[in-house]
Amino acid sequence: MKIFKKSLAFAFLLMLTTLVSTAQDVTLEFQNATTALEVVQKYTKALQAGDVATMNAQLAPDAMIYGLGGGMDSLTVAQHKEYFTSSTTNYKHSISQELYLPVKVTNNWNEGEWVLSWGTNTLTNKATGKTIVVPFHTAGRVVNGKIAYLRYWYDMLNILEAQGFTITPPTN
């Protein structure tokens, strides 16, 4: 029984050592933090100005964008341009309560230099003047001064309810 307990303790220690050695490293201070932050902020300011060309100029040529339109589908840079051309034609975007956090991740599947952002996007319909308040979060990986990967998360329920949709609970 002593040998079993010692073997079990050794196996646990070995597993713990493996877990510790493969842990990700995250830092808030890295060489390109200021540049990455500026690129993402320029992208956001361009959205507020309705300047889709400047938004797209912040994207790498092969960038992939996820989460727009509430879906999990990806958009290419050209599709991103189409999406925001339509959006800025119909809505004025006003971003408030912004918070940006540049982080660098190493030794993990999401390795890279990222800028995380949070805020509120108030959309004003240009035709009706009606507003929709949309809390959001984005995560953008910046490579060589361009956004190579961008993921959006936002409250779709606010948008749907503002358009007149309702949620009906299931009947039991």
C-alpha positions as protocol buffer text, in pm:
chain_id: "A"
residue {
  index: 1
  type: MET
  ca { x: 0 y: 0 z: 0 }
}
residue {
  index: 2
  type: LYS
  ca { x: 292 y: 235 z: 76 }
}
residue {
  index: 3
  type: ILE
  ca { x: 434 y: 178 z: -272 }
}
residue {
  index: 4
  type: PHE
  ca { x: 92 y: 245 z: -426 }
}
residue {
  index: 5
  type: LYS
  ca { x: 55 y: 575 z: -234 }
}
residue {
  index: 6
  type: LYS
  ca { x: 407 y: 683 z: -329 }
}
residue {
  index: 7
  type: SER
  ca { x: 345 y: 592 z: -692 }
}
residue {
  index: 8
  type: LEU
  ca { x: 15 y: 782 z: -690 }
}
residue {
  index: 9
  type: ALA
  ca { x: 181 y: 1089 z: -535 }
}
residue {
  index: 10
  type: PHE
  ca { x: 463 y: 1071 z: -790 }
}
residue {
  index: 11
  type: ALA
  ca { x: 214 y: 1043 z: -1078 }
}
residue {
  index: 12
  type: PHE
  ca { x: 19 y: 1343 z: -946 }
}
residue {
  index: 13
  type: LEU
  ca { x: 340 y: 1547 z: -912 }
}
residue {
  index: 14
  type: LEU
  ca { x: 443 y: 1451 z: -1266 }
}
residue {
  index: 15
  type: MET
  ca { x: 103 y: 1559 z: -1405 }
}
residue {
  index: 16
  type: LEU
  ca { x: 118 y: 1888 z: -1214 }
}
residue {
  index: 17
  type: THR
  ca { x: 468 y: 1958 z: -1347 }
}
residue {
  index: 18
  type: THR
  ca { x: 345 y: 1895 z: -1702 }
}
residue {
  index: 19
  type: LEU
  ca { x: 48 y: 2129 z: -1652 }
}
residue {
  index: 20
  type: VAL
  ca { x: 268 y: 2404 z: -1512 }
}
residue {
  index: 21
  type: SER
  ca { x: 524 y: 2372 z: -1790 }
}
residue {
  index: 22
  type: THR
  ca { x: 257 y: 2403 z: -2063 }
}
residue {
  index: 23
  type: ALA
  ca { x: 74 y: 2696 z: -1905 }
}
residue {
  index: 24
  type: GLN
  ca { x: 18 y: 3004 z: -2119 }
}
residue {
  index: 25
  type: ASP
  ca { x: 202 y: 3326 z: -2054 }
}
residue {
  index: 26
  type: VAL
  ca { x: 14 y: 3658 z: -2073 }
}
residue {
  index: 27
  type: THR
  ca { x: 168 y: 4000 z: -2038 }
}
residue {
  index: 28
  type: LEU
  ca { x: 26 y: 4352 z: -2056 }
}
residue {
  index: 29
  type: GLU
  ca { x: 361 y: 4509 z: -2140 }
}
residue {
  index: 30
  type: PHE
  ca { x: 516 y: 4423 z: -2474 }
}
residue {
  index: 31
  type: GLN
  ca { x: 705 y: 4603 z: -2749 }
}
residue {
  index: 32
  type: ASN
  ca { x: 416 y: 4652 z: -2993 }
}
residue {
  index: 33
  type: ALA
  ca { x: 143 y: 4730 z: -2738 }
}
residue {
  index: 34
  type: THR
  ca { x: 113 y: 5097 z: -2833 }
}
residue {
  index: 35
  type: THR
  ca { x: 103 y: 5023 z: -3206 }
}
residue {
  index: 36
  type: ALA
  ca { x: -159 y: 4749 z: -3162 }
}
residue {
  index: 37
  type: LEU
  ca { x: -371 y: 4978 z: -2947 }
}
residue {
  index: 38
  type: GLU
  ca { x: -350 y: 5261 z: -3203 }
}
residue {
  index: 39
  type: VAL
  ca { x: -458 y: 5033 z: -3489 }
}
residue {
  index: 40
  type: VAL
  ca { x: -769 y: 4911 z: -3304 }
}
residue {
  index: 41
  type: GLN
  ca { x: -859 y: 5261 z: -3186 }
}
residue {
  index: 42
  type: LYS
  ca { x: -821 y: 5396 z: -3541 }
}
residue {
  index: 43
  type: TYR
  ca { x: -1055 y: 5120 z: -3663 }
}
residue {
  index: 44
  type: THR
  ca { x: -1315 y: 5216 z: -3398 }
}
residue {
  index: 45
  type: LYS
  ca { x: -1288 y: 5590 z: -3470 }
}
residue {
  index: 46
  type: ALA
  ca { x: -1336 y: 5518 z: -3841 }
}
residue {
  index: 47
  type: LEU
  ca { x: -1656 y: 5325 z: -3760 }
}
residue {
  index: 48
  type: GLN
  ca { x: -1789 y: 5626 z: -3569 }
}
residue {
  index: 49
  type: ALA
  ca { x: -1703 y: 5849 z: -3865 }
}
residue {
  index: 50
  type: GLY
  ca { x: -1871 y: 5608 z: -4109 }
}
residue {
  index: 51
  type: ASP
  ca { x: -1536 y: 5570 z: -4288 }
}
residue {
  index: 52
  type: VAL
  ca { x: -1539 y: 5207 z: -4405 }
}
residue {
  index: 53
  type: ALA
  ca { x: -1227 y: 5254 z: -4621 }
}
residue {
  index: 54
  type: THR
  ca { x: -1022 y: 5353 z: -4314 }
}
residue {
  index: 55
  type: MET
  ca { x: -1171 y: 5062 z: -4118 }
}
residue {
  index: 56
  type: ASN
  ca { x: -1066 y: 4819 z: -4390 }
}
residue {
  index: 57
  type: ALA
  ca { x: -722 y: 4981 z: -4414 }
}
residue {
  index: 58
  type: GLN
  ca { x: -656 y: 4863 z: -4055 }
}
residue {
  index: 59
  type: LEU
  ca { x: -717 y: 4500 z: -4160 }
}
residue {
  index: 60
  type: ALA
  ca { x: -452 y: 4266 z: -4297 }
}
residue {
  index: 61
  type: PRO
  ca { x: -530 y: 4158 z: -4657 }
}
residue {
  index: 62
  type: ASP
  ca { x: -620 y: 3805 z: -4541 }
}
residue {
  index: 63
  type: ALA
  ca { x: -789 y: 3906 z: -4214 }
}
residue {
  index: 64
  type: MET
  ca { x: -1087 y: 3708 z: -4090 }
}
residue {
  index: 65
  type: ILE
  ca { x: -1372 y: 3871 z: -3900 }
}
residue {
  index: 66
  type: TYR
  ca { x: -1615 y: 3671 z: -3686 }
}
residue {
  index: 67
  type: GLY
  ca { x: -1942 y: 3742 z: -3504 }
}
residue {
  index: 68
  type: LEU
  ca { x: -2090 y: 4022 z: -3714 }
}
residue {
  index: 69
  type: GLY
  ca { x: -2461 y: 3988 z: -3776 }
}
residue {
  index: 70
  type: GLY
  ca { x: -2487 y: 3764 z: -3472 }
}
residue {
  index: 71
  type: GLY
  ca { x: -2352 y: 3462 z: -3658 }
}
residue {
  index: 72
  type: MET
  ca { x: -2051 y: 3242 z: -3613 }
}
residue {
  index: 73
  type: ASP
  ca { x: -1967 y: 3268 z: -3983 }
}
residue {
  index: 74
  type: SER
  ca { x: -1647 y: 3436 z: -4085 }
}
residue {
  index: 75
  type: LEU
  ca { x: -1619 y: 3737 z: -4312 }
}
residue {
  index: 76
  type: THR
  ca { x: -1331 y: 3823 z: -4543 }
}
residue {
  index: 77
  type: VAL
  ca { x: -1203 y: 4179 z: -4575 }
}
residue {
  index: 78
  type: ALA
  ca { x: -1426 y: 4232 z: -4881 }
}
residue {
  index: 79
  type: GLN
  ca { x: -1733 y: 4097 z: -4696 }
}
residue {
  index: 80
  type: HIS
  ca { x: -1644 y: 4316 z: -4395 }
}
residue {
  index: 81
  type: LYS
  ca { x: -1645 y: 4616 z: -4629 }
}
residue {
  index: 82
  type: GLU
  ca { x: -1989 y: 4519 z: -4766 }
}
residue {
  index: 83
  type: TYR
  ca { x: -2129 y: 4465 z: -4415 }
}
residue {
  index: 84
  type: PHE
  ca { x: -2013 y: 4801 z: -4281 }
}
residue {
  index: 85
  type: THR
  ca { x: -2095 y: 4991 z: -4599 }
}
residue {
  index: 86
  type: SER
  ca { x: -2455 y: 4879 z: -4552 }
}
residue {
  index: 87
  type: SER
  ca { x: -2446 y: 4945 z: -4179 }
}
residue {
  index: 88
  type: THR
  ca { x: -2297 y: 5295 z: -4202 }
}
residue {
  index: 89
  type: THR
  ca { x: -2535 y: 5385 z: -4487 }
}
residue {
  index: 90
  type: ASN
  ca { x: -2833 y: 5307 z: -4264 }
}
residue {
  index: 91
  type: TYR
  ca { x: -2700 y: 5384 z: -3914 }
}
residue {
  index: 92
  type: LYS
  ca { x: -2479 y: 5633 z: -3734 }
}
residue {
  index: 93
  type: HIS
  ca { x: -2249 y: 5452 z: -3490 }
}
residue {
  index: 94
  type: SER
  ca { x: -2163 y: 5631 z: -3164 }
}
residue {
  index: 95
  type: ILE
  ca { x: -1915 y: 5443 z: -2945 }
}
residue {
  index: 96
  type: SER
  ca { x: -1903 y: 5528 z: -2573 }
}
residue {
  index: 97
  type: GLN
  ca { x: -1766 y: 5383 z: -2250 }
}
residue {
  index: 98
  type: GLU
  ca { x: -1467 y: 5247 z: -2440 }
}
residue {
  index: 99
  type: LEU
  ca { x: -1203 y: 5037 z: -2270 }
}
residue {
  index: 100
  type: TYR
  ca { x: -902 y: 4890 z: -2449 }
}
residue {
  index: 101
  type: LEU
  ca { x: -657 y: 4632 z: -2317 }
}
residue {
  index: 102
  type: PRO
  ca { x: -351 y: 4522 z: -2519 }
}
residue {
  index: 103
  type: VAL
  ca { x: -223 y: 4178 z: -2416 }
}
residue {
  index: 104
  type: LYS
  ca { x: 39 y: 3940 z: -2548 }
}
residue {
  index: 105
  type: VAL
  ca { x: -21 y: 3566 z: -2519 }
}
residue {
  index: 106
  type: THR
  ca { x: 255 y: 3310 z: -2565 }
}
residue {
  index: 107
  type: ASN
  ca { x: 268 y: 2934 z: -2535 }
}
residue {
  index: 108
  type: ASN
  ca { x: -102 y: 2878 z: -2608 }
}
residue {
  index: 109
  type: TRP
  ca { x: -340 y: 2816 z: -2901 }
}
residue {
  index: 110
  type: ASN
  ca { x: -430 y: 3189 z: -2909 }
}
residue {
  index: 111
  type: GLU
  ca { x: -71 y: 3307 z: -2916 }
}
residue {
  index: 112
  type: GLY
  ca { x: -19 y: 3659 z: -3040 }
}
residue {
  index: 113
  type: GLU
  ca { x: -59 y: 4027 z: -2967 }
}
residue {
  index: 114
  type: TRP
  ca { x: -420 y: 4112 z: -2896 }
}
residue {
  index: 115
  type: VAL
  ca { x: -628 y: 4418 z: -2818 }
}
residue {
  index: 116
  type: LEU
  ca { x: -945 y: 4349 z: -2622 }
}
residue {
  index: 117
  type: SER
  ca { x: -1208 y: 4621 z: -2624 }
}
residue {
  index: 118
  type: TRP
  ca { x: -1539 y: 4684 z: -2453 }
}
residue {
  index: 119
  type: GLY
  ca { x: -1794 y: 4959 z: -2491 }
}
residue {
  index: 120
  type: THR
  ca { x: -2139 y: 5062 z: -2600 }
}
residue {
  index: 121
  type: ASN
  ca { x: -2235 y: 5126 z: -2961 }
}
residue {
  index: 122
  type: THR
  ca { x: -2543 y: 5344 z: -2994 }
}
residue {
  index: 123
  type: LEU
  ca { x: -2686 y: 5295 z: -3340 }
}
residue {
  index: 124
  type: THR
  ca { x: -2910 y: 5570 z: -3474 }
}
residue {
  index: 125
  type: ASN
  ca { x: -3124 y: 5484 z: -3775 }
}
residue {
  index: 126
  type: LYS
  ca { x: -3060 y: 5763 z: -4026 }
}
residue {
  index: 127
  type: ALA
  ca { x: -3412 y: 5738 z: -4170 }
}
residue {
  index: 128
  type: THR
  ca { x: -3618 y: 5715 z: -3851 }
}
residue {
  index: 129
  type: GLY
  ca { x: -3393 y: 5857 z: -3580 }
}
residue {
  index: 130
  type: LYS
  ca { x: -3465 y: 5551 z: -3367 }
}
residue {
  index: 131
  type: THR
  ca { x: -3171 y: 5435 z: -3152 }
}
residue {
  index: 132
  type: ILE
  ca { x: -3050 y: 5094 z: -3044 }
}
residue {
  index: 133
  type: VAL
  ca { x: -2801 y: 5062 z: -2757 }
}
residue {
  index: 134
  type: VAL
  ca { x: -2562 y: 4770 z: -2809 }
}
residue {
  index: 135
  type: PRO
  ca { x: -2303 y: 4669 z: -2546 }
}
residue {
  index: 136
  type: PHE
  ca { x: -2009 y: 4499 z: -2721 }
}
residue {
  index: 137
  type: HIS
  ca { x: -1674 y: 4329 z: -2678 }
}
residue {
  index: 138
  type: THR
  ca { x: -1411 y: 4266 z: -2945 }
}
residue {
  index: 139
  type: ALA
  ca { x: -1085 y: 4074 z: -2951 }
}
residue {
  index: 140
  type: GLY
  ca { x: -843 y: 4161 z: -3229 }
}
residue {
  index: 141
  type: ARG
  ca { x: -508 y: 3998 z: -3299 }
}
residue {
  index: 142
  type: VAL
  ca { x: -266 y: 4248 z: -3449 }
}
residue {
  index: 143
  type: VAL
  ca { x: 17 y: 4124 z: -3672 }
}
residue {
  index: 144
  type: ASN
  ca { x: 268 y: 4360 z: -3835 }
}
residue {
  index: 145
  type: GLY
  ca { x: 57 y: 4665 z: -3754 }
}
residue {
  index: 146
  type: LYS
  ca { x: -267 y: 4526 z: -3903 }
}
residue {
  index: 147
  type: ILE
  ca { x: -567 y: 4346 z: -3757 }
}
residue {
  index: 148
  type: ALA
  ca { x: -535 y: 3985 z: -3874 }
}
residue {
  index: 149
  type: TYR
  ca { x: -824 y: 3837 z: -3674 }
}
residue {
  index: 150
  type: LEU
  ca { x: -1123 y: 4015 z: -3524 }
}
residue {
  index: 151
  type: ARG
  ca { x: -1400 y: 3861 z: -3315 }
}
residue {
  index: 152
  type: TYR
  ca { x: -1715 y: 4055 z: -3221 }
}
residue {
  index: 153
  type: TRP
  ca { x: -1951 y: 3975 z: -2934 }
}
residue {
  index: 154
  type: TYR
  ca { x: -2255 y: 4192 z: -2872 }
}
residue {
  index: 155
  type: ASP
  ca { x: -2607 y: 4189 z: -2738 }
}
residue {
  index: 156
  type: MET
  ca { x: -2827 y: 4072 z: -3027 }
}
residue {
  index: 157
  type: LEU
  ca { x: -3139 y: 4082 z: -2809 }
}
residue {
  index: 158
  type: ASN
  ca { x: -3123 y: 4463 z: -2790 }
}
residue {
  index: 159
  type: ILE
  ca { x: -3110 y: 4482 z: -3168 }
}
residue {
  index: 160
  type: LEU
  ca { x: -3392 y: 4234 z: -3224 }
}
residue {
  index: 161
  type: GLU
  ca { x: -3623 y: 4393 z: -2966 }
}
residue {
  index: 162
  type: ALA
  ca { x: -3560 y: 4740 z: -3113 }
}
residue {
  index: 163
  type: GLN
  ca { x: -3672 y: 4600 z: -3449 }
}
residue {
  index: 164
  type: GLY
  ca { x: -3997 y: 4473 z: -3297 }
}
residue {
  index: 165
  type: PHE
  ca { x: -3910 y: 4109 z: -3236 }
}
residue {
  index: 166
  type: THR
  ca { x: -4034 y: 3945 z: -2917 }
}
residue {
  index: 167
  type: ILE
  ca { x: -3938 y: 3632 z: -2732 }
}
residue {
  index: 168
  type: THR
  ca { x: -4218 y: 3391 z: -2659 }
}
residue {
  index: 169
  type: PRO
  ca { x: -4145 y: 3137 z: -2386 }
}
residue {
  index: 170
  type: PRO
  ca { x: -4212 y: 2776 z: -2471 }
}
residue {
  index: 171
  type: THR
  ca { x: -4540 y: 2629 z: -2354 }
}
residue {
  index: 172
  type: ASN
  ca { x: -4517 y: 2330 z: -2125 }
}
